[in-house]
CSV table of N, CA, C and O and ligand atoms in Angstrom, one decimal:
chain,number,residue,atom,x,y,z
A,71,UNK,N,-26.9,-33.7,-74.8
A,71,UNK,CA,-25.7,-34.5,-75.1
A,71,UNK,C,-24.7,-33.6,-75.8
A,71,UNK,O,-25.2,-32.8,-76.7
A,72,UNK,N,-23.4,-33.6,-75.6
A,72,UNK,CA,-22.2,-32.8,-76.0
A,72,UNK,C,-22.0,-32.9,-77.7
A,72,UNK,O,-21.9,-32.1,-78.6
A,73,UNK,N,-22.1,-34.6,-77.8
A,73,UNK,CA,-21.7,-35.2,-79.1
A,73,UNK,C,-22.9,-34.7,-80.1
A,73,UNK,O,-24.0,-34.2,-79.7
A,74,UNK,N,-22.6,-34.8,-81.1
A,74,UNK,CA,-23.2,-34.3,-81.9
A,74,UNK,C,-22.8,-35.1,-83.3
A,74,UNK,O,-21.6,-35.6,-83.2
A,75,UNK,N,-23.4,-35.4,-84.5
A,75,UNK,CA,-23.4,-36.0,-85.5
A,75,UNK,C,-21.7,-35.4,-86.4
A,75,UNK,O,-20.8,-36.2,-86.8
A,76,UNK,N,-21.7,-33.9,-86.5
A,76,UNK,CA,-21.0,-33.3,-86.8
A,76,UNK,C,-19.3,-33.9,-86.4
A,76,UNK,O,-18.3,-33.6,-87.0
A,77,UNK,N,-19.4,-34.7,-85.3
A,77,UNK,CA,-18.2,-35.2,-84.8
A,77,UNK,C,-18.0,-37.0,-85.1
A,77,UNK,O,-17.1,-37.8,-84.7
A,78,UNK,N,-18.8,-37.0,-85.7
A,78,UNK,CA,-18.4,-38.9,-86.6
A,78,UNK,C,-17.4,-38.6,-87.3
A,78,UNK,O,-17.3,-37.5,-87.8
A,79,UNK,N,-16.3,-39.7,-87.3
A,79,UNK,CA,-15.3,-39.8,-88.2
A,79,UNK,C,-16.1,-40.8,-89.3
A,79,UNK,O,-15.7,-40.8,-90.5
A,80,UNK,N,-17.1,-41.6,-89.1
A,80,UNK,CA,-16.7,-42.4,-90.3
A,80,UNK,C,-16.3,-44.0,-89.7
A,80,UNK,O,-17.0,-44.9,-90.2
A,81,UNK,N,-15.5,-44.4,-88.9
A,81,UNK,CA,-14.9,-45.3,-88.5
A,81,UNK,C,-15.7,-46.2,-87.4
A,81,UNK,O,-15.2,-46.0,-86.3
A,82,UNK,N,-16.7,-47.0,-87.3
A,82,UNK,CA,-17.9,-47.1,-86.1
A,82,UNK,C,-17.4,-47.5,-84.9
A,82,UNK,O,-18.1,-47.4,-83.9
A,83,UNK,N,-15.7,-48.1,-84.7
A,83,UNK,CA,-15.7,-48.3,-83.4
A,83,UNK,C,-15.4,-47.3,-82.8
A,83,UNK,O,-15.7,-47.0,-81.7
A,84,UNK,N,-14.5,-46.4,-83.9
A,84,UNK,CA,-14.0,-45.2,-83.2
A,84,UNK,C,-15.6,-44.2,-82.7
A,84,UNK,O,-15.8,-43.8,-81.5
A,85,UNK,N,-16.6,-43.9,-83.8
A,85,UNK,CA,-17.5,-43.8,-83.0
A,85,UNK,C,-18.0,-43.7,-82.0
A,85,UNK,O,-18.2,-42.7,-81.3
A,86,UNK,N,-18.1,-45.0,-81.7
A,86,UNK,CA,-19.1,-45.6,-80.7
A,86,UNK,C,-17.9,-45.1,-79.5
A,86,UNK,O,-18.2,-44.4,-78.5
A,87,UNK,N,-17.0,-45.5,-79.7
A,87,UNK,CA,-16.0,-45.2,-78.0
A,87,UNK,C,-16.1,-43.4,-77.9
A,87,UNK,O,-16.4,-42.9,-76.8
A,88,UNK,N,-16.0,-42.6,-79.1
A,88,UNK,CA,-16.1,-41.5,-78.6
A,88,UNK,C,-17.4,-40.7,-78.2
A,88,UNK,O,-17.4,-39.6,-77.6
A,89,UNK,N,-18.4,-41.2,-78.6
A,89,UNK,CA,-19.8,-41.0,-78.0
A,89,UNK,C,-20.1,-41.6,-76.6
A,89,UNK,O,-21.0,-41.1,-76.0
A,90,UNK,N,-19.3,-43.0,-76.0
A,90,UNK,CA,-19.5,-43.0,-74.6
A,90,UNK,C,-18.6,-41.9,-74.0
A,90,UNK,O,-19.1,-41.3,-73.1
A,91,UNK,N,-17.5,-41.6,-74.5
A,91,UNK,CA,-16.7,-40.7,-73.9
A,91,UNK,C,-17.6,-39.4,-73.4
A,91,UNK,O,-17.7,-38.9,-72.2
A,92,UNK,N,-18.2,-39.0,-74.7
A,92,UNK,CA,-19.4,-37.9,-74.3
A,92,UNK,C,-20.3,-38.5,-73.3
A,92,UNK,O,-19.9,-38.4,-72.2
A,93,UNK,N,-21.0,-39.0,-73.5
A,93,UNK,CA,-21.7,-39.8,-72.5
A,93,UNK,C,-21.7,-39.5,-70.8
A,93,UNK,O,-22.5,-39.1,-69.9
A,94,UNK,N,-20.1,-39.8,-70.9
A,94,UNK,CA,-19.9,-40.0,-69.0
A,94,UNK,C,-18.9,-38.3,-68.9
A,94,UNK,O,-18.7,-37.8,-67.8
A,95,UNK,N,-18.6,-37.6,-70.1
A,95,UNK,CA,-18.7,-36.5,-69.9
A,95,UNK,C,-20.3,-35.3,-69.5
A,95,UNK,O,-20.3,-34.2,-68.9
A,96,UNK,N,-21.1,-35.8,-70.0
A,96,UNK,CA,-22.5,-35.0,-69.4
A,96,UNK,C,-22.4,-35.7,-68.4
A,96,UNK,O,-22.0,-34.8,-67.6
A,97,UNK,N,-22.5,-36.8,-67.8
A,97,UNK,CA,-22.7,-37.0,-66.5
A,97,UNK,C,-21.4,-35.8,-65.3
A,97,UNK,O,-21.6,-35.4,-64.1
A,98,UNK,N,-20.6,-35.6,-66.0
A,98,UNK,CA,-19.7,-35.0,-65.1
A,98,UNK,C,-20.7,-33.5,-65.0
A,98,UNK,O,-21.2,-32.9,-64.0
A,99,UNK,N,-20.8,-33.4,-66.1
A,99,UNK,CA,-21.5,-31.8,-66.2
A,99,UNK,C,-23.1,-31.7,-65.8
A,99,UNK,O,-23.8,-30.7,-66.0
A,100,UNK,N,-23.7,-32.8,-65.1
A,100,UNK,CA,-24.8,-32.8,-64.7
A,100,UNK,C,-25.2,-32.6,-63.3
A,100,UNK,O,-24.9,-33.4,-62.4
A,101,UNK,N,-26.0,-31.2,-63.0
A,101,UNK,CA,-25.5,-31.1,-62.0
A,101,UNK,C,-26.4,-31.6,-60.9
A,101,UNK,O,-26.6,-31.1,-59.8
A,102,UNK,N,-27.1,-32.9,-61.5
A,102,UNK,CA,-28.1,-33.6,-60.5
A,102,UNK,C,-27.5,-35.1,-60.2
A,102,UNK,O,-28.1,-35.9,-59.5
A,103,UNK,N,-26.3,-35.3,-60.8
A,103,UNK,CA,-25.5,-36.2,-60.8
A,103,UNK,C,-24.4,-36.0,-59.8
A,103,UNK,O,-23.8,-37.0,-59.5
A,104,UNK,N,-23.9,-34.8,-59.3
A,104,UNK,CA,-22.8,-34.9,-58.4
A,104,UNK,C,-22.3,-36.0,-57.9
A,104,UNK,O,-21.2,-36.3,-58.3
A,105,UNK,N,-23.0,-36.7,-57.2
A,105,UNK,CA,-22.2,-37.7,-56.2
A,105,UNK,C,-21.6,-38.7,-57.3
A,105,UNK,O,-20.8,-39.5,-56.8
A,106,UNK,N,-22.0,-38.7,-58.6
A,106,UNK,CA,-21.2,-39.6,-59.7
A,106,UNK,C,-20.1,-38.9,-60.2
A,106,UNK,O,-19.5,-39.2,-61.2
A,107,UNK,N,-19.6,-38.1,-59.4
A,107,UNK,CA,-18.5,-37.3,-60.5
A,107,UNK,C,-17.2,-38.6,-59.8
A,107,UNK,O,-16.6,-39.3,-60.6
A,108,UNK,N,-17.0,-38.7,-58.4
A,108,UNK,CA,-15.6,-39.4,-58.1
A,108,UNK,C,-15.2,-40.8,-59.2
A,108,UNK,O,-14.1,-41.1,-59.7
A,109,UNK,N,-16.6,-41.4,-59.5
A,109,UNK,CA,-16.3,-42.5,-59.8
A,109,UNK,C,-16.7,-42.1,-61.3
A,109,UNK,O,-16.1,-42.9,-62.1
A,110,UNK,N,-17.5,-41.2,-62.0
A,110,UNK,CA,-17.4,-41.3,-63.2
A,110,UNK,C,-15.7,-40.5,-63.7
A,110,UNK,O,-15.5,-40.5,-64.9
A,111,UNK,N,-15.0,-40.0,-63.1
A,111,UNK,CA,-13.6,-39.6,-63.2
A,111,UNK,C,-12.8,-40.5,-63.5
A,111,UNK,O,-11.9,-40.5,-64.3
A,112,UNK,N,-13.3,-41.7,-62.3
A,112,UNK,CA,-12.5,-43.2,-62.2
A,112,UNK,C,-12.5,-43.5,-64.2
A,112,UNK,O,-11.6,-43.5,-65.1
A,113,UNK,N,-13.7,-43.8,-64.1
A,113,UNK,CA,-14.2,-44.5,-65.2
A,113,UNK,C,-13.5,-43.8,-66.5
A,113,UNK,O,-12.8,-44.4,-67.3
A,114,UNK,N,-13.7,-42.8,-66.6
A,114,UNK,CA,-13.5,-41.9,-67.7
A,114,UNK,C,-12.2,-41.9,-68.2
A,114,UNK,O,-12.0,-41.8,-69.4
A,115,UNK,N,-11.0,-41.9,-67.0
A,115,UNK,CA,-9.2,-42.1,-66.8
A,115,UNK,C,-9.6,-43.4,-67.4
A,115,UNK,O,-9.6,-43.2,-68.6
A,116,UNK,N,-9.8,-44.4,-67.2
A,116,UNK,CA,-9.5,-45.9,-67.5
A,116,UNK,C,-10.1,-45.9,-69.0
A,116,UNK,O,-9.5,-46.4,-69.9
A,117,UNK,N,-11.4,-45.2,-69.4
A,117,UNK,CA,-12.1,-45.3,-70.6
A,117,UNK,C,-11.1,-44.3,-72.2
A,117,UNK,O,-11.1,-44.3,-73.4
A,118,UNK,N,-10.5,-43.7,-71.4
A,118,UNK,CA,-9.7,-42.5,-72.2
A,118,UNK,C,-8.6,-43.6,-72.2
A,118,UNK,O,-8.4,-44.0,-73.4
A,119,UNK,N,-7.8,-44.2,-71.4
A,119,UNK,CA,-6.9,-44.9,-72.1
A,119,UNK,C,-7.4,-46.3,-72.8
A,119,UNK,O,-6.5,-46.8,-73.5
A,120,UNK,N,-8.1,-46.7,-72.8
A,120,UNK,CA,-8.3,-48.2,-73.9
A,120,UNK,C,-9.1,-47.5,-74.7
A,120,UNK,O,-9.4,-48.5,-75.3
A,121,UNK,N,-9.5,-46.7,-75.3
A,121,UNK,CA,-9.6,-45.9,-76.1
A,121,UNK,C,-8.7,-45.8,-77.4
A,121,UNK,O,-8.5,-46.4,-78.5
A,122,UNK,N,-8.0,-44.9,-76.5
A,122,UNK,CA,-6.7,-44.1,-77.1
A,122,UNK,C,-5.7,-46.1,-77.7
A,122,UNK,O,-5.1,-46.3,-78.7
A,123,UNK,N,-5.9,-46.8,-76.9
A,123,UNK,CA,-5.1,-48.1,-77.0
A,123,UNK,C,-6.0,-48.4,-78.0
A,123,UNK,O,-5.4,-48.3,-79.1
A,124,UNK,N,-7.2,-48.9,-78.1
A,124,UNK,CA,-8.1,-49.1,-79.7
A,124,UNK,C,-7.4,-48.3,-80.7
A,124,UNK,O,-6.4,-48.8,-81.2
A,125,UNK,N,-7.7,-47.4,-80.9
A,125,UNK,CA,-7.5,-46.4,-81.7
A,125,UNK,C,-5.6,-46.5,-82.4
A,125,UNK,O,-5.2,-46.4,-83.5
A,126,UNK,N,-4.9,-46.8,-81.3
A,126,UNK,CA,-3.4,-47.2,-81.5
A,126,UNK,C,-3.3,-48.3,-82.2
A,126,UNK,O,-2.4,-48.3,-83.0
A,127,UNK,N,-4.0,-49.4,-82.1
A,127,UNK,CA,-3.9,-50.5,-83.0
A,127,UNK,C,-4.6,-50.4,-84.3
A,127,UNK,O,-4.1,-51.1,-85.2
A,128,UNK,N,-6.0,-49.5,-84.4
A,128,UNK,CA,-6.1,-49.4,-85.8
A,128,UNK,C,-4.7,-48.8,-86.7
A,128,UNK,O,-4.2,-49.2,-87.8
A,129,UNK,N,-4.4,-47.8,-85.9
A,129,UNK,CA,-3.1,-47.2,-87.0
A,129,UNK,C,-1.8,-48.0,-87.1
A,129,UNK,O,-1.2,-47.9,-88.2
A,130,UNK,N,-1.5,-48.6,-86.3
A,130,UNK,CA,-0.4,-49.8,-86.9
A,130,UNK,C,-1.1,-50.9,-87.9
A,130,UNK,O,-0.6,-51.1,-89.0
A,131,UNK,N,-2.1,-51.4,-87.5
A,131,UNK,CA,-3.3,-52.0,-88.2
A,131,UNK,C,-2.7,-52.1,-90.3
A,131,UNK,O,-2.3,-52.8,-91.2
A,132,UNK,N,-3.3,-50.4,-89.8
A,132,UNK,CA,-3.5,-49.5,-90.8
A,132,UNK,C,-2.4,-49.0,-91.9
A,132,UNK,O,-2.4,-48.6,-93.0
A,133,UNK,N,-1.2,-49.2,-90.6
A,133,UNK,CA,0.1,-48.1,-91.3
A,133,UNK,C,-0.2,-47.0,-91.6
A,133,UNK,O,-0.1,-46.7,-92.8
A,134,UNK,N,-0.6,-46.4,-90.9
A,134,UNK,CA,-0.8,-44.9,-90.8
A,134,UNK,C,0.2,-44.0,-90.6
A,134,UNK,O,0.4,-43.7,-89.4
A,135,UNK,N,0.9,-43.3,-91.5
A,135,UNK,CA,2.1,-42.3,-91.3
A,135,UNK,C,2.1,-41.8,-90.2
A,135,UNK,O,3.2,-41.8,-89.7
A,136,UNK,N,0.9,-41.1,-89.4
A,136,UNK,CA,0.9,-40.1,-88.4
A,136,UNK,C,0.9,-40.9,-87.2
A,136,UNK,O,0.7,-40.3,-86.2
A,137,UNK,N,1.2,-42.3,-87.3
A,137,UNK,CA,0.7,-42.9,-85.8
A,137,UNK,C,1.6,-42.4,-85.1
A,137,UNK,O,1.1,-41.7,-84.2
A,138,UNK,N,3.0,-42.5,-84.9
A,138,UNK,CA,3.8,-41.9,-83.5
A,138,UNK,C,3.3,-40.5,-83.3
A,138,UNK,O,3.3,-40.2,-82.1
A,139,UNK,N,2.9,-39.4,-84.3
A,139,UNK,CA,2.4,-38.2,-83.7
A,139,UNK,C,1.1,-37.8,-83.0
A,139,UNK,O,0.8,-36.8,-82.4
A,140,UNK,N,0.3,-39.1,-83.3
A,140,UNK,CA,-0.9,-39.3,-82.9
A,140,UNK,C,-0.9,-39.5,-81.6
A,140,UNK,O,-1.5,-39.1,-80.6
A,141,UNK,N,0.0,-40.4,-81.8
A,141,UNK,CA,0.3,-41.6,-80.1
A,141,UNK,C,0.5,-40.2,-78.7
A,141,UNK,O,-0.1,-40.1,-77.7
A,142,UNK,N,1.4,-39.4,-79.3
A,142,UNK,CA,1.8,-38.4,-78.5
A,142,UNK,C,0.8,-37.6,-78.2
A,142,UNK,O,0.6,-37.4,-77.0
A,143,UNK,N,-0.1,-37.0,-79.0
A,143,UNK,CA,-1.4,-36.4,-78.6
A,143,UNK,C,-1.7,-37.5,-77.3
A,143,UNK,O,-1.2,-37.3,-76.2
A,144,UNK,N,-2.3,-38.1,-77.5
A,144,UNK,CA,-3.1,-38.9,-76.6
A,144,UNK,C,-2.1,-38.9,-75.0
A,144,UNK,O,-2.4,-38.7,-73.8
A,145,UNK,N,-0.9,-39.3,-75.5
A,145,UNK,CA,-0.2,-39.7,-74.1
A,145,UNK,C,-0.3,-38.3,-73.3
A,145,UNK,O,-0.5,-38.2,-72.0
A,146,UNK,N,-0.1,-37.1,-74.1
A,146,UNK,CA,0.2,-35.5,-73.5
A,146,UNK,C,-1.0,-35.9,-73.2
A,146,UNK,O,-0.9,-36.6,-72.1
A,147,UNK,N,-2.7,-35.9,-73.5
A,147,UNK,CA,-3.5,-35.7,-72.7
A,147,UNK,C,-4.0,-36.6,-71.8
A,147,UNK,O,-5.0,-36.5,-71.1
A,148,UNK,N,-3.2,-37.8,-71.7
A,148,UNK,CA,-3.5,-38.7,-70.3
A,148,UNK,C,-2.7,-38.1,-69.2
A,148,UNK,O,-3.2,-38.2,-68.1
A,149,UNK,N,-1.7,-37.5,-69.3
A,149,UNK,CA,-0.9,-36.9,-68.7
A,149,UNK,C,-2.2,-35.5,-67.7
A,149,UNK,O,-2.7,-35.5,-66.6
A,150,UNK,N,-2.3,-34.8,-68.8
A,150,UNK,CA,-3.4,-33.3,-68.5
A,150,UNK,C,-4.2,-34.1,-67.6
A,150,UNK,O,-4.1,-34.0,-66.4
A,151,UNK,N,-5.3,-35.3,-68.2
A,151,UNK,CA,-5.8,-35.4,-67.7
A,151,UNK,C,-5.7,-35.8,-66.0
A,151,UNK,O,-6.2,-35.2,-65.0
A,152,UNK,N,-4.6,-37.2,-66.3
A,152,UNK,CA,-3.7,-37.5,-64.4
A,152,UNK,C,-3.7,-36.1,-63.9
A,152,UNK,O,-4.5,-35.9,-63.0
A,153,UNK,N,-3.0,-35.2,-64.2
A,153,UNK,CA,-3.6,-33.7,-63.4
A,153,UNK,C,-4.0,-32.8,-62.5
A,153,UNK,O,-3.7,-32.2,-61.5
A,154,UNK,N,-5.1,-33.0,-63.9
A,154,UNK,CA,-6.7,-32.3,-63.3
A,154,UNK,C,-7.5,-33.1,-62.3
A,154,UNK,O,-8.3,-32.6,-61.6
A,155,UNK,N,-7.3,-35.0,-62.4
A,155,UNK,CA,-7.6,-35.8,-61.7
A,155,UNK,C,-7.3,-35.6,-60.2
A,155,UNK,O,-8.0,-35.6,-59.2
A,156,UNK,N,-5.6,-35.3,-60.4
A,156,UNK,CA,-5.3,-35.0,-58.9
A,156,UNK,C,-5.3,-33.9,-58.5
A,156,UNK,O,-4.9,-33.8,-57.3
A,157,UNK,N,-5.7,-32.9,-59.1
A,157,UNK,CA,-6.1,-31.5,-58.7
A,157,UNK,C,-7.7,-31.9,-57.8
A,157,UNK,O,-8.0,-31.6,-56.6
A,158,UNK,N,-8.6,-32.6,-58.8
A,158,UNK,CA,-9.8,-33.5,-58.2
A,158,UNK,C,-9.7,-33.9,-56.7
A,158,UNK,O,-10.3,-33.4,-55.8
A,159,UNK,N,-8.9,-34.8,-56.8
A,159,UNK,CA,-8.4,-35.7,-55.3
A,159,UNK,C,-7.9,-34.9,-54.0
A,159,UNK,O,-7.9,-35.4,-52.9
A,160,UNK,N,-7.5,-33.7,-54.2
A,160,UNK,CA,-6.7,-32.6,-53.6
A,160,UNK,C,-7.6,-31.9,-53.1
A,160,UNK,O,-7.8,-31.9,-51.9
A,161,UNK,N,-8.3,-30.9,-54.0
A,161,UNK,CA,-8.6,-29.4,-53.6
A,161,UNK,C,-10.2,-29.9,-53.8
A,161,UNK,O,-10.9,-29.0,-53.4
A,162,UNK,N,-11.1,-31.2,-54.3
A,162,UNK,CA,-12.3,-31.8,-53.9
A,162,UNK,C,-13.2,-31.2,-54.8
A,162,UNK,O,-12.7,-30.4,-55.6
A,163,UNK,N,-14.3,-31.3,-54.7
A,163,UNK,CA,-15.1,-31.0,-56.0
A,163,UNK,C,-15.4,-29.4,-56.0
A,163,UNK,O,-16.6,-29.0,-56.1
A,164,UNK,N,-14.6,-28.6,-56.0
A,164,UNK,CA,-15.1,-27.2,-56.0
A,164,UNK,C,-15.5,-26.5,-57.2
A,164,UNK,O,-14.9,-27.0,-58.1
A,165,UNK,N,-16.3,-25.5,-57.6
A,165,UNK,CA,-16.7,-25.7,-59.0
A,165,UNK,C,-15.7,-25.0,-59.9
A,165,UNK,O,-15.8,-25.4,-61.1
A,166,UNK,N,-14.8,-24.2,-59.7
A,166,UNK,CA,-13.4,-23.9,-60.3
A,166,UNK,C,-12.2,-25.1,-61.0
A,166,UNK,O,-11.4,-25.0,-61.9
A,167,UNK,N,-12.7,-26.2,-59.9
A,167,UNK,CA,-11.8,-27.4,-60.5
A,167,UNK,C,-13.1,-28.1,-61.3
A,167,UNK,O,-12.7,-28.8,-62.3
A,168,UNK,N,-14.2,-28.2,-61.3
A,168,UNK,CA,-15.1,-29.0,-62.4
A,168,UNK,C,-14.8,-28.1,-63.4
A,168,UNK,O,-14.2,-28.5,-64.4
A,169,UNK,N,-15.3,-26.8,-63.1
A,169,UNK,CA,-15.2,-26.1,-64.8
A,169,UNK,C,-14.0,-26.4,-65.3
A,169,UNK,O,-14.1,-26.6,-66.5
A,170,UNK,N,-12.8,-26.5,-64.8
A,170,UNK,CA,-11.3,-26.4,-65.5
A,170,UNK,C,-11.5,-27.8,-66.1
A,170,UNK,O,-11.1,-28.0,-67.3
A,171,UNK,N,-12.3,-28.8,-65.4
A,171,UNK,CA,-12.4,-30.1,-65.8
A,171,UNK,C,-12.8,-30.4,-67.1
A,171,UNK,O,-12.4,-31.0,-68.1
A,172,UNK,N,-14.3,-29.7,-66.8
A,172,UNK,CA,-14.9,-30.3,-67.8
A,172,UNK,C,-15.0,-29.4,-69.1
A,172,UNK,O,-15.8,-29.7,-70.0
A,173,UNK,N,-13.8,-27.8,-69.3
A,173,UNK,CA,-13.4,-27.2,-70.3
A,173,UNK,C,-12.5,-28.0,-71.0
A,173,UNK,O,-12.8,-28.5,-72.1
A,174,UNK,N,-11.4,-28.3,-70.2
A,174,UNK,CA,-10.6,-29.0,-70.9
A,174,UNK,C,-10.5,-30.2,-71.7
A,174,UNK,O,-10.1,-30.3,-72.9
A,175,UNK,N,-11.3,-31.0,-70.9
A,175,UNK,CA,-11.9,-32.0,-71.2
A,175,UNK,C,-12.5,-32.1,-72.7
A,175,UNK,O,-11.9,-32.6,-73.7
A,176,UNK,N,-14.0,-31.2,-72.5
A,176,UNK,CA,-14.7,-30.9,-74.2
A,176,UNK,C,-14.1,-30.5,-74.8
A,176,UNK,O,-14.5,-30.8,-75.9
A,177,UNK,N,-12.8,-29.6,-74.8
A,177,UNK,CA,-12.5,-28.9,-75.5
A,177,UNK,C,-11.8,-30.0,-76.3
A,177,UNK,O,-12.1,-30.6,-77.4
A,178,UNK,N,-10.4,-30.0,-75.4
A,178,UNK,CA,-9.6,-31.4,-76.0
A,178,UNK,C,-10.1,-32.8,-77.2
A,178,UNK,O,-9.6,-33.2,-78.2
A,179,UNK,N,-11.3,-33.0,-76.5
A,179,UNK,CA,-11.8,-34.3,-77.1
A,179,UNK,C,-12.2,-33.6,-78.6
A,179,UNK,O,-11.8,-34.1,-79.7
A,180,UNK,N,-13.2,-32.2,-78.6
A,180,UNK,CA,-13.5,-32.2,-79.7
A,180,UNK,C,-12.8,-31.8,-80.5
A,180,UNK,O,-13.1,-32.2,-81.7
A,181,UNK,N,-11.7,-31.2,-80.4
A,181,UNK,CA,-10.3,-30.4,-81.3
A,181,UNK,C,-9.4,-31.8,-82.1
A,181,UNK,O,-9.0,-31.8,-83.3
A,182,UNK,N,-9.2,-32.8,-81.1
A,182,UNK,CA,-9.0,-34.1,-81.4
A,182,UNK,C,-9.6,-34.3,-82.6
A,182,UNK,O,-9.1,-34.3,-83.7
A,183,UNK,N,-10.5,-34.6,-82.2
A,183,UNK,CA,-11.6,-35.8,-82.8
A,183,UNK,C,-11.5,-34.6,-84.3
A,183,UNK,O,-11.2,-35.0,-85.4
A,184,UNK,N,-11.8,-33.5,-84.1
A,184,UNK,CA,-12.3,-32.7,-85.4
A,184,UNK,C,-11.6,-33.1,-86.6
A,184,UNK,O,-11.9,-33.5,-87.7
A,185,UNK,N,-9.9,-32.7,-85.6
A,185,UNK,CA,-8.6,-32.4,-86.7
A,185,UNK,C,-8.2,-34.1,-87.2
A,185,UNK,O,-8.4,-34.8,-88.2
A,186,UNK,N,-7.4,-34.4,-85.6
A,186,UNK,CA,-6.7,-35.6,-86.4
A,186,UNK,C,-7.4,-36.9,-85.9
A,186,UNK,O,-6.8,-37.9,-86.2
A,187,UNK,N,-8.7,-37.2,-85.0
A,187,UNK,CA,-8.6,-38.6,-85.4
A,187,UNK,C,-9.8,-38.6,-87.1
A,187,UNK,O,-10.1,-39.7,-87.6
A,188,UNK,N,-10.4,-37.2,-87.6
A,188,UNK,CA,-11.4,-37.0,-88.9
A,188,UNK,C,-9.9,-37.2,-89.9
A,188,UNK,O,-9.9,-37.2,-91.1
A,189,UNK,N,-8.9,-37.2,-89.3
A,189,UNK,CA,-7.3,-36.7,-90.5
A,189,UNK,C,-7.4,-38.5,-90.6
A,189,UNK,O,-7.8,-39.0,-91.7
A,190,UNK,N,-7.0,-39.4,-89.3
A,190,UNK,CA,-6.8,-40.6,-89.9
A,190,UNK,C,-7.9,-41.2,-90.4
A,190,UNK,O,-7.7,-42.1,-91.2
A,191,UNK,N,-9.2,-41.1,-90.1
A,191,UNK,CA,-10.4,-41.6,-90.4
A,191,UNK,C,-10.5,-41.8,-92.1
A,191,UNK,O,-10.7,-42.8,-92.7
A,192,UNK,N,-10.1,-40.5,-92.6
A,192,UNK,CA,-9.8,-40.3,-94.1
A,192,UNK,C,-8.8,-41.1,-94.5
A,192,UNK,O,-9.1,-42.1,-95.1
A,193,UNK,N,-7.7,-40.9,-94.3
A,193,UNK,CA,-6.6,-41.8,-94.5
A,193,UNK,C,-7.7,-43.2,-94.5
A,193,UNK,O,-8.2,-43.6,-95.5
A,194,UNK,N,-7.9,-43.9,-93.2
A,194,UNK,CA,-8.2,-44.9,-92.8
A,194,UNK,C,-9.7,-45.7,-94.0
A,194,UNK,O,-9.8,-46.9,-94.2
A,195,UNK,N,-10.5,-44.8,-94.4
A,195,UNK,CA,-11.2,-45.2,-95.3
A,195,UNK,C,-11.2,-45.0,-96.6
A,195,UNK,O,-12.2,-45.2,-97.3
A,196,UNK,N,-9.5,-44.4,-97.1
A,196,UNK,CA,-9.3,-44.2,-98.1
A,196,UNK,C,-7.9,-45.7,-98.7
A,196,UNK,O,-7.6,-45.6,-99.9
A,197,UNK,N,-7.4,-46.7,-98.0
A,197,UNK,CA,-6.4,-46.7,-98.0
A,197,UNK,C,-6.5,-48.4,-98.9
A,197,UNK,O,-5.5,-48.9,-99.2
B,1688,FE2,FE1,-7.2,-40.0,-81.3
C-alpha cells in the first residue's frame, strides 16, 4: 500500500477519504488488476472530486484563510487529472501513459496532502 502512517493529517474524515484514494491508486498500479484500470480511473475522477468537495466545506466550515488557494490546488489537479484521463481514452492503456498516470498521480497526492492539506489540518485542530 502507497499510504503510509506518515501521511495522516490528524483530521479522520480527511483520513479516511485519502487512504481510499490510495487504495484505488494500487489498484491502478497492480499489475494483476489491469482490466480494473478503465473503471478504477472512472471511480477515482469521481472519488478526487467529492473529496476535494468534503475537504472544501471543512474550510469554510472552519474559516480557513487559505481556502480560495487551496480550492485552486485541487481544481488545477482535476484539470491534470481530465488530461491524463483523456490521454487514457485516446492512446489506451500503454505503459508510458500508466507510468505518467500513476507518477503524477502519487506524486501530486502526496506533496498535497504533506504540505497544505497537514498546513490546514493544523490550523484546523488548532482553532
Ligand atoms: Fe486538499
Amino acid at each position: 500500500m502507497l499510504w503510509n502512517t506518515g501521511l495522516e493529517v490528524g483530521v479522520p474524515q480527511i483520513d479516511s477519504q485519502h487512504k481510499e484514494l490510495f487504495r484505488q491508486v494500487d489498484i491502478l498500479m497492480d499489475n494483476s488488476k489491469k482490466d480494473r484500470i478503465p473503471e478504477t480511473l472512472k471511480f477515482l475522477g469521481n472519488y478526487v472530486v467529492k473529496h476535494f468537495t468534503d475537504e472544501q466545506v471543512l474550510h469554510a466550515a472552519s474559516k480557513y484563510p487559505k481556502a480560495d488557494l487551496h480550492k485552486g490546488y485541487h481544481t488545477k489537479f482535476i484539470s491534470t487529472f481530465n488530461d491524463l484521463k483523456k490521454e487514457f481514452d485516446t492512446s489506451g492503456q500503454s505503459l508510458p501513459t500508466m507510468l505518467k498516470i500513476n507518477n503524477t498521480v502519487v506524486n501530486w497526492l502526496k506533496d498535497h496532502i504533506m504540505v497544505h492539506d497537514k498546513e490546514f489540518a493544523t490550523y484546523y485542530k488548532n482553532r
